CSV table of C-alpha atoms in Angstrom, one decimal:
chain,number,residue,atom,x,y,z
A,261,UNK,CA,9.6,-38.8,11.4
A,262,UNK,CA,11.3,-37.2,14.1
A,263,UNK,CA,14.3,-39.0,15.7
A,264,UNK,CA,17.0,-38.9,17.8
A,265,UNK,CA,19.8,-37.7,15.8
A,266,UNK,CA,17.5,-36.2,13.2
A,267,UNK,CA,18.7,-33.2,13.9
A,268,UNK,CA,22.8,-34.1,12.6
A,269,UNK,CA,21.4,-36.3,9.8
A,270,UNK,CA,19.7,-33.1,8.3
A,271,UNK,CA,22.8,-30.9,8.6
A,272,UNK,CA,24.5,-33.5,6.9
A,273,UNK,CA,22.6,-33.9,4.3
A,274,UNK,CA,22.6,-30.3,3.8
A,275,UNK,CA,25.9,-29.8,3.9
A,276,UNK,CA,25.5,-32.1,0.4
A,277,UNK,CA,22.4,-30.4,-0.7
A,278,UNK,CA,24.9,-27.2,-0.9
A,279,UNK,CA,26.9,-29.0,-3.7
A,280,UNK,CA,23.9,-30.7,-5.3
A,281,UNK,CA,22.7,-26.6,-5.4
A,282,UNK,CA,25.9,-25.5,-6.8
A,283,UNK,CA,26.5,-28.1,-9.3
A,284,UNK,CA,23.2,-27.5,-10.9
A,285,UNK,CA,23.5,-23.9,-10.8
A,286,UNK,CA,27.0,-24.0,-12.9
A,287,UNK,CA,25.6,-26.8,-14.9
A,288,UNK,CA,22.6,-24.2,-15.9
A,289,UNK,CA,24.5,-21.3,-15.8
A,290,UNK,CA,26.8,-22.6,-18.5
A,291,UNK,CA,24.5,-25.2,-20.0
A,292,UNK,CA,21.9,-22.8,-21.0
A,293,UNK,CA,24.1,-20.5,-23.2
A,294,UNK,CA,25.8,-23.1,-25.0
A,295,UNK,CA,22.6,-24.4,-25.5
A,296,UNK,CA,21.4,-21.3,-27.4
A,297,UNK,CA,24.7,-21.5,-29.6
A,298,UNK,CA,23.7,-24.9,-30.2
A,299,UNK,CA,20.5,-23.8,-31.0
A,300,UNK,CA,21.5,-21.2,-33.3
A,301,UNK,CA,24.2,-23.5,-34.8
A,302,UNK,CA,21.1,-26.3,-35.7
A,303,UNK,CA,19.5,-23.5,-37.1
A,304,UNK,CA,22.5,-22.6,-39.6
A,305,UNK,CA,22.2,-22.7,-43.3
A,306,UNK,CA,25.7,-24.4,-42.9
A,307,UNK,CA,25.1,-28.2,-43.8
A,308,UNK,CA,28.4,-28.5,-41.4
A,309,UNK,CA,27.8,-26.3,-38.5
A,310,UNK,CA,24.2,-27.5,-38.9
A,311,UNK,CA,25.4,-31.4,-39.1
A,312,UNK,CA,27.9,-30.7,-36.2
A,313,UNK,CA,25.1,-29.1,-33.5
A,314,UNK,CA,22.9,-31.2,-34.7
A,315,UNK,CA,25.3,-34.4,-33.5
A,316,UNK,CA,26.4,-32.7,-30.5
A,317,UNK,CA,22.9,-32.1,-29.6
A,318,UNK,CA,21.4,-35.7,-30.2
A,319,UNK,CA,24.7,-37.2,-28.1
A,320,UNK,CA,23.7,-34.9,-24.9
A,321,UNK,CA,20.1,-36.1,-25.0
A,322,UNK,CA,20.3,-39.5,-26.5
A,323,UNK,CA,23.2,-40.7,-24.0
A,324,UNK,CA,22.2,-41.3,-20.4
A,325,UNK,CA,23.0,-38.5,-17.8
A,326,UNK,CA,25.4,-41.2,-15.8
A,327,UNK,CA,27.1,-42.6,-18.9
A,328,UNK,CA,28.1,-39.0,-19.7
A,329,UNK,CA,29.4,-38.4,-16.4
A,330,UNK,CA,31.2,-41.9,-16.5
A,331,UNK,CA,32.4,-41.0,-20.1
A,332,UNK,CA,33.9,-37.4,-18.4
A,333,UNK,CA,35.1,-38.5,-15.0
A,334,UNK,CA,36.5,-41.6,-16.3
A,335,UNK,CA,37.0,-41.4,-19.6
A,336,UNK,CA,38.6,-37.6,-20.8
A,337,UNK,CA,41.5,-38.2,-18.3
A,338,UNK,CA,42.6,-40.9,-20.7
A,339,UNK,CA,43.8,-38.0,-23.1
A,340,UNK,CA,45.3,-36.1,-20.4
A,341,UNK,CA,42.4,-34.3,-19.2
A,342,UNK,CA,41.9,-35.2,-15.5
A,343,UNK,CA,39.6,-33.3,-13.3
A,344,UNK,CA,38.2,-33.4,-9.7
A,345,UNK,CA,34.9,-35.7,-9.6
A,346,UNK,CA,32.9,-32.0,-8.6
A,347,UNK,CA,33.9,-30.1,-12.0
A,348,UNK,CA,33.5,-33.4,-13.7
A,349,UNK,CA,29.7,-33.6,-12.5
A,350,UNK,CA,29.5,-29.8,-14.1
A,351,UNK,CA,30.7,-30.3,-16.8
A,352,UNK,CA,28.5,-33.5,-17.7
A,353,UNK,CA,25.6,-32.6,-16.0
A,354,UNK,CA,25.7,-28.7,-18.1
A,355,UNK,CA,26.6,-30.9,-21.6
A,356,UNK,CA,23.9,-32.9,-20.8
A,357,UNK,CA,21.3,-29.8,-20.3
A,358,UNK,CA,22.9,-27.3,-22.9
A,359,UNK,CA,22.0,-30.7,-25.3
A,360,UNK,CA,18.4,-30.3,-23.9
A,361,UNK,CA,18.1,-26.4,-23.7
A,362,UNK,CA,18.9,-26.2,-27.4
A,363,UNK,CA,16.2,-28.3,-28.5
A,364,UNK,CA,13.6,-26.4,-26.3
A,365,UNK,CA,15.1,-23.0,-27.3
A,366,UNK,CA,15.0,-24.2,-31.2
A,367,UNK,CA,11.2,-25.6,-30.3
A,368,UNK,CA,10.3,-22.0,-28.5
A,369,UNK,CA,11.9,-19.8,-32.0
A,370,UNK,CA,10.2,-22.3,-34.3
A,371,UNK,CA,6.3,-22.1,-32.5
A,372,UNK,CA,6.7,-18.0,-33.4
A,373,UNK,CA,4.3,-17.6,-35.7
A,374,UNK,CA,5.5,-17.3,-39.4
A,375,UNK,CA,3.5,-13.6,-39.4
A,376,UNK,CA,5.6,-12.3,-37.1
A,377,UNK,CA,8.7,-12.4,-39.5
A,378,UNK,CA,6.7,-11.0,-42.6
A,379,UNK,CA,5.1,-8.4,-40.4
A,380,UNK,CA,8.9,-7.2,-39.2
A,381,UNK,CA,10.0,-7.4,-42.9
A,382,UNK,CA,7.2,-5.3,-43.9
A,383,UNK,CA,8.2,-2.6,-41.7
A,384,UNK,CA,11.3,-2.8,-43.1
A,385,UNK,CA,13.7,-4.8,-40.2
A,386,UNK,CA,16.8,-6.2,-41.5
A,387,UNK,CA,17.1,-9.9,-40.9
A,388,UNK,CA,19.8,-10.1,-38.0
A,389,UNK,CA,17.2,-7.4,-36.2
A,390,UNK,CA,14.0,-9.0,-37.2
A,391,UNK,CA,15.6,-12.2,-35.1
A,392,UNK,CA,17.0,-10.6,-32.5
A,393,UNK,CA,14.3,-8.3,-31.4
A,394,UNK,CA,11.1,-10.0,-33.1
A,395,UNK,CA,11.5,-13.6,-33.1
A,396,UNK,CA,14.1,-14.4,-30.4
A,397,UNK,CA,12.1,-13.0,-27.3
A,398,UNK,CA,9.1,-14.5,-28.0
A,399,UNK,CA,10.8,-18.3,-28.5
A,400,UNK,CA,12.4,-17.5,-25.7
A,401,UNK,CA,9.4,-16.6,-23.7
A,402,UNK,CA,7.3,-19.8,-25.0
A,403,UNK,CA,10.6,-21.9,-24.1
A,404,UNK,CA,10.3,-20.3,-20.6
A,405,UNK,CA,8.5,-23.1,-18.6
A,406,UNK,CA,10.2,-26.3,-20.4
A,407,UNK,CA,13.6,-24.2,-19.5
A,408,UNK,CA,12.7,-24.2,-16.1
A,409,UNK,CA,11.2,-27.6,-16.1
A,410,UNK,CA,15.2,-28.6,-17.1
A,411,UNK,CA,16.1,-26.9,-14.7
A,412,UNK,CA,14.2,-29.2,-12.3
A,413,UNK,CA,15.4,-32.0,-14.0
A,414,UNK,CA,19.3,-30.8,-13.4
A,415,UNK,CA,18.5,-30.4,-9.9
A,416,UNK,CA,17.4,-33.7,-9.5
A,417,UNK,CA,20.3,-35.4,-11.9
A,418,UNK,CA,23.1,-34.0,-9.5
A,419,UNK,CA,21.6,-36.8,-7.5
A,420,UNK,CA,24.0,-39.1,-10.3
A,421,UNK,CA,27.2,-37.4,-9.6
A,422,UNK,CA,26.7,-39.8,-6.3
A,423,UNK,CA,28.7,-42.7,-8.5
A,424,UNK,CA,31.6,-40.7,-9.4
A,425,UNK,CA,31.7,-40.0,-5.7
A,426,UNK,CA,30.7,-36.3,-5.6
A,427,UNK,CA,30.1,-35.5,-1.8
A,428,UNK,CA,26.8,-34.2,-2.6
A,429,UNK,CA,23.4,-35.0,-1.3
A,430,UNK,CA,22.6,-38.6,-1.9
A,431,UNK,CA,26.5,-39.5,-1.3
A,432,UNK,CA,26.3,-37.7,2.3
A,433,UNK,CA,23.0,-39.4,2.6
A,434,UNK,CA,24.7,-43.2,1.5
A,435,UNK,CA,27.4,-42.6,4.0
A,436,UNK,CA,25.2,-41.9,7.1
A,437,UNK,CA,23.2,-45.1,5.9
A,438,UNK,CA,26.4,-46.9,6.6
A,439,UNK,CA,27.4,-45.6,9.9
A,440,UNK,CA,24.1,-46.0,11.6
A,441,UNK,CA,22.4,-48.7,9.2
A,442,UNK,CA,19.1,-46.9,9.2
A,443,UNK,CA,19.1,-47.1,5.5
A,444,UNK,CA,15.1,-46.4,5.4
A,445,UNK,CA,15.2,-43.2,7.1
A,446,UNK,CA,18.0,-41.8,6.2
A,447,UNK,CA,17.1,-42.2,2.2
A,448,UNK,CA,13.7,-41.0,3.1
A,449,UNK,CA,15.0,-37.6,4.7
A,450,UNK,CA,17.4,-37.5,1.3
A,451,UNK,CA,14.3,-37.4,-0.7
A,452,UNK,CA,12.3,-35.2,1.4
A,453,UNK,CA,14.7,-32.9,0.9
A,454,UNK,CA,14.9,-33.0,-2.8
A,455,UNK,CA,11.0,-32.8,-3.2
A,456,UNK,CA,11.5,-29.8,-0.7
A,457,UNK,CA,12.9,-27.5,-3.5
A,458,UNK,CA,11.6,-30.0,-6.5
A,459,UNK,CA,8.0,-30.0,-5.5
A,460,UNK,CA,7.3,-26.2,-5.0
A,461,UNK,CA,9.6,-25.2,-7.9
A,462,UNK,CA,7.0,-27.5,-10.1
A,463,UNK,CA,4.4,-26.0,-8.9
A,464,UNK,CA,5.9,-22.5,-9.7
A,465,UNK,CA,6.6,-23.6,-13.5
A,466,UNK,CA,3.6,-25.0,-14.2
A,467,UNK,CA,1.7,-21.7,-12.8
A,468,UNK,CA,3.7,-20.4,-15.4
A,469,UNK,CA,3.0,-22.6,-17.9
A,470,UNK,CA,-1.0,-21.8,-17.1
A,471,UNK,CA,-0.3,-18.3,-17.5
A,472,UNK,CA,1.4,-18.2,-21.3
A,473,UNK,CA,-1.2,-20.4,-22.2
A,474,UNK,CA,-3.6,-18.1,-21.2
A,475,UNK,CA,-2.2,-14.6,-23.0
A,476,UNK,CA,-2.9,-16.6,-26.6
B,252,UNK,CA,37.1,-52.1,-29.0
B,253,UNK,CA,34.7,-55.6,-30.3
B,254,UNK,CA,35.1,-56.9,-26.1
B,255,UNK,CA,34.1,-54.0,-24.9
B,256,UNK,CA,30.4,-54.0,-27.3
B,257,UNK,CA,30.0,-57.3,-26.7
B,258,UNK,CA,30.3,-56.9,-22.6
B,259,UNK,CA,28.3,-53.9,-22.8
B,260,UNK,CA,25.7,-55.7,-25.1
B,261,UNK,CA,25.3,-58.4,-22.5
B,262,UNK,CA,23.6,-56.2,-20.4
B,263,UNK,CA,20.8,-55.1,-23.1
B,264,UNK,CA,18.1,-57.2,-22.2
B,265,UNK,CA,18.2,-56.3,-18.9
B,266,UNK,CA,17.6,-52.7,-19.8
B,267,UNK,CA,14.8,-54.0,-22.1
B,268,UNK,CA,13.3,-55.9,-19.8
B,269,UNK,CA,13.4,-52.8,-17.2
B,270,UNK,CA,12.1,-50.3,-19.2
B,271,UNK,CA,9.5,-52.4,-20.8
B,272,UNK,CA,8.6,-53.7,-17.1
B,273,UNK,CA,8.8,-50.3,-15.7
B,274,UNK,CA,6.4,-48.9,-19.2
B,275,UNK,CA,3.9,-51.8,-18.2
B,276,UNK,CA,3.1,-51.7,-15.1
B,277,UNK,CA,3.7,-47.7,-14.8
B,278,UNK,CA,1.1,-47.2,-17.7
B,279,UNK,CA,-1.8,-49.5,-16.0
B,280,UNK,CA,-1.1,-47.8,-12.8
B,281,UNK,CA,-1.3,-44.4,-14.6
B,282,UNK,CA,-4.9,-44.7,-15.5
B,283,UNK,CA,-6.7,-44.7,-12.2
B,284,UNK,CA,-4.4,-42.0,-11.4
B,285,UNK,CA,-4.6,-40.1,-14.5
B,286,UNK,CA,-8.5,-40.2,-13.9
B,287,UNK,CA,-8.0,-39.5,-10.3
B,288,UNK,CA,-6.2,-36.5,-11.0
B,289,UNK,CA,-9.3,-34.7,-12.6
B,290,UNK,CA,-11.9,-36.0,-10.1
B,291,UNK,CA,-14.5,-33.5,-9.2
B,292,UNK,CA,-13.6,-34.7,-5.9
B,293,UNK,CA,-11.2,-31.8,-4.1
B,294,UNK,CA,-9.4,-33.8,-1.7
B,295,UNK,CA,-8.8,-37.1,-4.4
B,296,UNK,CA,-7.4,-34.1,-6.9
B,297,UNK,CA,-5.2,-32.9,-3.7
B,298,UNK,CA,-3.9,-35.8,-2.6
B,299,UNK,CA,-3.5,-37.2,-5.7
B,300,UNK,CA,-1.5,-34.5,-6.7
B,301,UNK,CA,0.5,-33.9,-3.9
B,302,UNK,CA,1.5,-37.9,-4.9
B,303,UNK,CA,2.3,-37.7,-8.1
B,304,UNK,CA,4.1,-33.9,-7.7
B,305,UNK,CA,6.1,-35.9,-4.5
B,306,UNK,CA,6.8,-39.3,-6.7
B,307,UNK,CA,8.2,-36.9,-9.7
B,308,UNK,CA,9.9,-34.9,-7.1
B,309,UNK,CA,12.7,-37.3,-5.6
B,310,UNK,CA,15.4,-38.3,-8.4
B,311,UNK,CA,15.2,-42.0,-9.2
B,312,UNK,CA,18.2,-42.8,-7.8
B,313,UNK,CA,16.5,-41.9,-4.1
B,314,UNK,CA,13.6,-44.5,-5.1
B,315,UNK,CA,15.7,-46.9,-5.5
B,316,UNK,CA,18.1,-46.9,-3.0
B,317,UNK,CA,15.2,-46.8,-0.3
B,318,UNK,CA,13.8,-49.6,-2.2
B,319,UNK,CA,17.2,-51.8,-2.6
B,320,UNK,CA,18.6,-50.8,1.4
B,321,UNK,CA,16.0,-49.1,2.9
B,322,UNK,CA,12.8,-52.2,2.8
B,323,UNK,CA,13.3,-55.1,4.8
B,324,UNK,CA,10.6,-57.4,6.5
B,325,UNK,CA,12.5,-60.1,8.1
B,326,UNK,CA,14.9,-61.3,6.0
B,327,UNK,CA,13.0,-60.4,2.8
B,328,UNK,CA,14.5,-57.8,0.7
B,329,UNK,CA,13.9,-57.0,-2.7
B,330,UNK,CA,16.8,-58.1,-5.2
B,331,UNK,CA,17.7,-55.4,-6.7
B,332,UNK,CA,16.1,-56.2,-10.1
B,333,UNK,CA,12.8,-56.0,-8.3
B,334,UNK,CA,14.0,-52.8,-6.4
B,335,UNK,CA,14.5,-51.4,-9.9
B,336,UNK,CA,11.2,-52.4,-11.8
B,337,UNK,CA,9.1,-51.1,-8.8
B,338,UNK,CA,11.1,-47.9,-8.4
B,339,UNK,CA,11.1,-47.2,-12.2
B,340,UNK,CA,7.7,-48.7,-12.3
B,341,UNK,CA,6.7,-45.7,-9.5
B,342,UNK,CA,8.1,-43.1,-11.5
B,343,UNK,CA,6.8,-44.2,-14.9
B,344,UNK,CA,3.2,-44.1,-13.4
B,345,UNK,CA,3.4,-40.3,-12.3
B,346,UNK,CA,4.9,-39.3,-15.4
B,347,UNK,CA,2.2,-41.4,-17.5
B,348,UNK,CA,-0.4,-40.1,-15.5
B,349,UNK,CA,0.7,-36.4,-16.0
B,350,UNK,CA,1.0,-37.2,-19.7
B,351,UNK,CA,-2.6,-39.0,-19.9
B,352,UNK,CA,-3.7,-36.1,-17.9
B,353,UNK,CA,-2.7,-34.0,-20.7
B,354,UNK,CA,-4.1,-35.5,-23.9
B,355,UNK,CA,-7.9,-35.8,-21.5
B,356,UNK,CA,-7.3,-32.0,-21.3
B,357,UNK,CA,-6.5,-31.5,-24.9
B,358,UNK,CA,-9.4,-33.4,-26.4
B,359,UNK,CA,-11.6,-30.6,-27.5
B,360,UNK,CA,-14.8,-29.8,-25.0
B,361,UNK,CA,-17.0,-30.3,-28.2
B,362,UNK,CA,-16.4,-33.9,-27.7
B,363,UNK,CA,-17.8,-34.0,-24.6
B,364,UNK,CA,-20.8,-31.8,-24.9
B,365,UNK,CA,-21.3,-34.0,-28.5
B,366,UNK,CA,-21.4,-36.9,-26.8
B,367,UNK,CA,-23.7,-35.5,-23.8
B,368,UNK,CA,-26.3,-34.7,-26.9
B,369,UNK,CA,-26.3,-37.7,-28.2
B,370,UNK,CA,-27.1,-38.7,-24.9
B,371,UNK,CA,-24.2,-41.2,-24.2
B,372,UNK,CA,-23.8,-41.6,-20.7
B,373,UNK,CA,-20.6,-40.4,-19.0
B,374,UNK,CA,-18.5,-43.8,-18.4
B,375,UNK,CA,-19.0,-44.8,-22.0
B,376,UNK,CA,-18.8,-41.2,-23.0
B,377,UNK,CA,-15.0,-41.5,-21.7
B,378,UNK,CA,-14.3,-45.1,-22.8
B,379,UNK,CA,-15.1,-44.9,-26.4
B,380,UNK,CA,-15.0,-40.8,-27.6
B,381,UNK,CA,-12.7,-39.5,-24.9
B,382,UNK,CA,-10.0,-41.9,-23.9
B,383,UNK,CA,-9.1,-43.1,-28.2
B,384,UNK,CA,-8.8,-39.4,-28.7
B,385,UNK,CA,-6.5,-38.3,-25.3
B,386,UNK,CA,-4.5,-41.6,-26.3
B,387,UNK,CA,-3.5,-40.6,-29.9
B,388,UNK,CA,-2.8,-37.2,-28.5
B,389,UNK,CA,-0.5,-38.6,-25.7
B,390,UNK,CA,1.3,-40.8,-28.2
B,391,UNK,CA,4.4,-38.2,-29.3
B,392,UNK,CA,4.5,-37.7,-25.7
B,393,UNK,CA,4.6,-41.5,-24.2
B,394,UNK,CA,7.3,-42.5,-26.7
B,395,UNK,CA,9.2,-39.6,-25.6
B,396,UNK,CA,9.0,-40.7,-22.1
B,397,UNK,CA,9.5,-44.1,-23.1
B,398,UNK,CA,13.1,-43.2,-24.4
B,399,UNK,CA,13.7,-41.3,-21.3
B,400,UNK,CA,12.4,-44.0,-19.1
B,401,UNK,CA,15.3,-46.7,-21.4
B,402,UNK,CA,17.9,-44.1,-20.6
B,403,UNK,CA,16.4,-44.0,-16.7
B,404,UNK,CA,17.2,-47.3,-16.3
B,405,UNK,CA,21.1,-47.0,-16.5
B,406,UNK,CA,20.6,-45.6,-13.1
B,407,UNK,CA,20.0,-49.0,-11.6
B,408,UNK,CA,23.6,-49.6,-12.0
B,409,UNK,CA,23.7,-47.8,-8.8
B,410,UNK,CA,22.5,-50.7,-7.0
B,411,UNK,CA,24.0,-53.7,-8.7
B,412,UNK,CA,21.2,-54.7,-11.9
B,413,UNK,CA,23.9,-56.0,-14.4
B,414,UNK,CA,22.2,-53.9,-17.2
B,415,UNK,CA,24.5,-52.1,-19.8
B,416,UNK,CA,26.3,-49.7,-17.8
B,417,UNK,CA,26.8,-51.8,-14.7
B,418,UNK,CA,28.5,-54.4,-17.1
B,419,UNK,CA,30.5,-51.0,-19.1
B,420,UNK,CA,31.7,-50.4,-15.3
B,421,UNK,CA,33.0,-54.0,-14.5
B,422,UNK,CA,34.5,-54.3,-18.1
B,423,UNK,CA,36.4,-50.6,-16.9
B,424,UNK,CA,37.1,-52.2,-14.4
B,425,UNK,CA,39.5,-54.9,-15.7
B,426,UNK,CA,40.8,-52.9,-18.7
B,427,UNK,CA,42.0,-49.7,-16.6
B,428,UNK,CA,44.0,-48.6,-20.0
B,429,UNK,CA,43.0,-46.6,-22.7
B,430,UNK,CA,40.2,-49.7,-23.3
B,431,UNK,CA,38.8,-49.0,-20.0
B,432,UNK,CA,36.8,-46.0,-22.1
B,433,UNK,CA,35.3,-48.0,-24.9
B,434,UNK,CA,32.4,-49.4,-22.8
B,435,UNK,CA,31.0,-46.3,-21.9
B,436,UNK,CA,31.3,-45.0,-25.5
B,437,UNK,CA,29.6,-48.2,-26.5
B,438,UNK,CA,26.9,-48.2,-23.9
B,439,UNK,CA,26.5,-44.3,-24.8
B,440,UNK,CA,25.9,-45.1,-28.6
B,441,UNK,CA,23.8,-48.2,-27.9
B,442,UNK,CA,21.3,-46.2,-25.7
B,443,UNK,CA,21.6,-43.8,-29.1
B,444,UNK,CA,20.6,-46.2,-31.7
B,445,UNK,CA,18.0,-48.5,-29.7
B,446,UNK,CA,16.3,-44.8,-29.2
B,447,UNK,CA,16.6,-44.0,-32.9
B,448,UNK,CA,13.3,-46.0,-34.1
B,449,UNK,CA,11.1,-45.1,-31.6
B,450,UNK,CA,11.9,-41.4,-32.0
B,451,UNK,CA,11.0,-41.2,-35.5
B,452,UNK,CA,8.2,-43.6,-34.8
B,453,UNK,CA,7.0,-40.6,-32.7
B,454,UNK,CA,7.9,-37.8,-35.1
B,455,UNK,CA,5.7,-39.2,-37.7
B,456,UNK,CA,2.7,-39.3,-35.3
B,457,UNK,CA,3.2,-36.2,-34.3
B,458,UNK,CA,3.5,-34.6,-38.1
B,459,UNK,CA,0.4,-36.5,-38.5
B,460,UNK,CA,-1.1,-35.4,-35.7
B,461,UNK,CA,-0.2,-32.1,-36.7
B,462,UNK,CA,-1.9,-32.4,-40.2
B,463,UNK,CA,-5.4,-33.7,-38.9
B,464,UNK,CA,-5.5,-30.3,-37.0
């Protein structure tokens, strides 16, 4: 697999891999949080704040990654809301997983089981702290591995923000292919390095996974 | 508004046809691999592994672009309709295998050992206790993965299938005003409602799933 100018192709691609990195990073980093407020909003007694999450939610995750990042790139500067393609592909790419955080966050708080809550009312914890220091870390914990299974999944979805020309790994990886028309090796090395970080970081989640299913 | 569904609906039954090519051929694949991936062989469960972790690993995109510009014998290519089926068809099969995996895992061991009294062999032991059982457990999960996999296939816009959000593009394309943003709303809420039965197809087998615990 070794070639001549193997050497430049890789420090190419990595100079995309650093914004395939970075975009998934802000698009967790902010995606994750407004999921739990989405989470907490589904939750909500409020038929409307319920209803409203509830909508928001099913859009991120029943909409195609690319169509949201069309829809954002293309479509929000039509009401005077232009961006550059990179902050587009963060802010699709963390509505996208905050859509898909929420449900695993709502999933993780609703598997704690019903005892817990009686048993923190029995001691006598007000609702707002039986939540918050009761049932919300242990959601949280079961939600732990699918979390960072999404996370995987982002990582691997910056490879979209290639069609609204983002100059990140599989973009950087297109362009060499059409300089030097060695289309098979250079998309090879592009997925090499993506299974690089993808691979191991699968195998670290589903050690984790292994070991909550163990404690129970 | 009505132009833009009805160019974005033109490109439906390619996206049907993907995704129920892609399910097809990805779910026969899956088995060998599914059983592969508990062999009591080391090296088959290694290797095996390593391949599905490695398919799973590289975004689809990457599949299909080395498939589309990256396989040439001669002049034979793959169009990229074909690039598309076999790439999704690839992916489909590690994911189906990790899923069948799954539900032969979560069949309880009584099952087995039952079956072992009763002095069934092994093969038919699998064929007729063990593999109606995994399935039903796998089912939430499949049609899960089956609406990802429908949504997956907007991604072979990227090399040129004229499914729904290659045709939203080329419609954008030559309504660069305020229209031009219609198509990808449309293709967006089309991916939506085609999901919608199969999602609460699965919702009731899981509830019932849930009850027969």
């Amino acid at each position: 697999m070794f070639y001549a100018d193997f050497g430049s192709d890789l420090l190419t691609m990595l100079s995309g891999l650093k914004w395939s990195v970075i975009i998934a990073l802000i698009a967790i980093v902010a995606g994750y949080p407004i999921g739990l407020l989405l989470a907490l909003g589904v939750r909500h007694s409020n038929a409307i704040l319920h209803g409203v999450c509830i909508t928001i939610v099913e859009i991120g995750r029943g909409a195609p990654a690319l169509v949201i990042l069309y829809l954002v790139y293309y479509g929000l500067p039509k009401f005077g809301l232009s961006m550059p393609s990179i902050v587009a592909a963060c802010v699709g790419l963390a509505f996208n997983s905050a859509a898909y955080a929420s449900e695993m966050m709502r999933g993780g708080i609703q598997s704690v089981a019903r005892g817990q809550t009686e048993a923190a009312n029995a001691l006598g914890l007000k609702g707002s702290a039986t939540f918050w220091k009761v049932i919300f870390p242990q959601g949280m914990r079961s939600a732990t591995p699918a979390l960072m299974g999404l996370a995987i999944q982002t990582f691997q979805g910056t490879s979209l923000a290639y069609a609204i020309a983002v100059p990140e790994l599989m973009k950087q990886a297109y362009t060499l292919g059409g300089e030097n028309f060695m289309y098979l090796r250079t998309f090879i090395l592009a997925g090499i390095v993506y299974a690089v970080i993808a691979v191991p970081a699968t195998w670290i989640t589903s050690y984790f996974e292994r070991r909550m299913a163990k404690k129970f | 508004m009505l132009d833009a569904f009805l160019a974005v609906l033109k490109g439906l039954p390619y996206s049907l046809l993907l995704t129920a090519s892609a399910f097809v051929i990805g779910a026969i694949v899956a088995v060998p691999l599914a059983l592969g991936l508990r062999s009591g062989i080391g090296p088959v469960r290694w290797l095996l592994r390593l391949i599905v972790d490695l398919v799973r690993g590289v975004p689809i995109i990457v599949w299909l672009f080395i498939l589309k510009f990256g396989i040439q014998f001669g002049h034979w290519h793959f169009t990229a309709l074909n690039a598309a089926i076999v790439g999704l068809s690839l992916v489909s099969a590690a994911y189906l295998a990790e899923i069948f995996r799954g539900g032969i895992l979560a069949v309880p061991a009584g099952q087995v050992e039952a079956a072992h009294a009763l002095g069934i062999k092994r093969a038919p032991a699998f064929a007729r206790i063990i593999a109606p059982q995994a399935f039903r457990i796998s089912l939430p999960s499949i049609a899960t993965y089956l609406i990802g996999l429908f949504k997956d296939t907007s991604i072979a816009s990227t090399i040129i299938v004229a499914e729904m959000v290659f045709q939203a593009q080329s419609f954008a394309r030559q309504n660069p005003s305020l229209v031009g943003i219609w198509p990808y709303i449309w293709a967006g809420a089309i991916y939506i409602v085609v999901s919608i039965p199969v999602a609460m197809w699965s919702r009731r087998v899981d509830a019932r799933l849930q009850e027969a615990k």
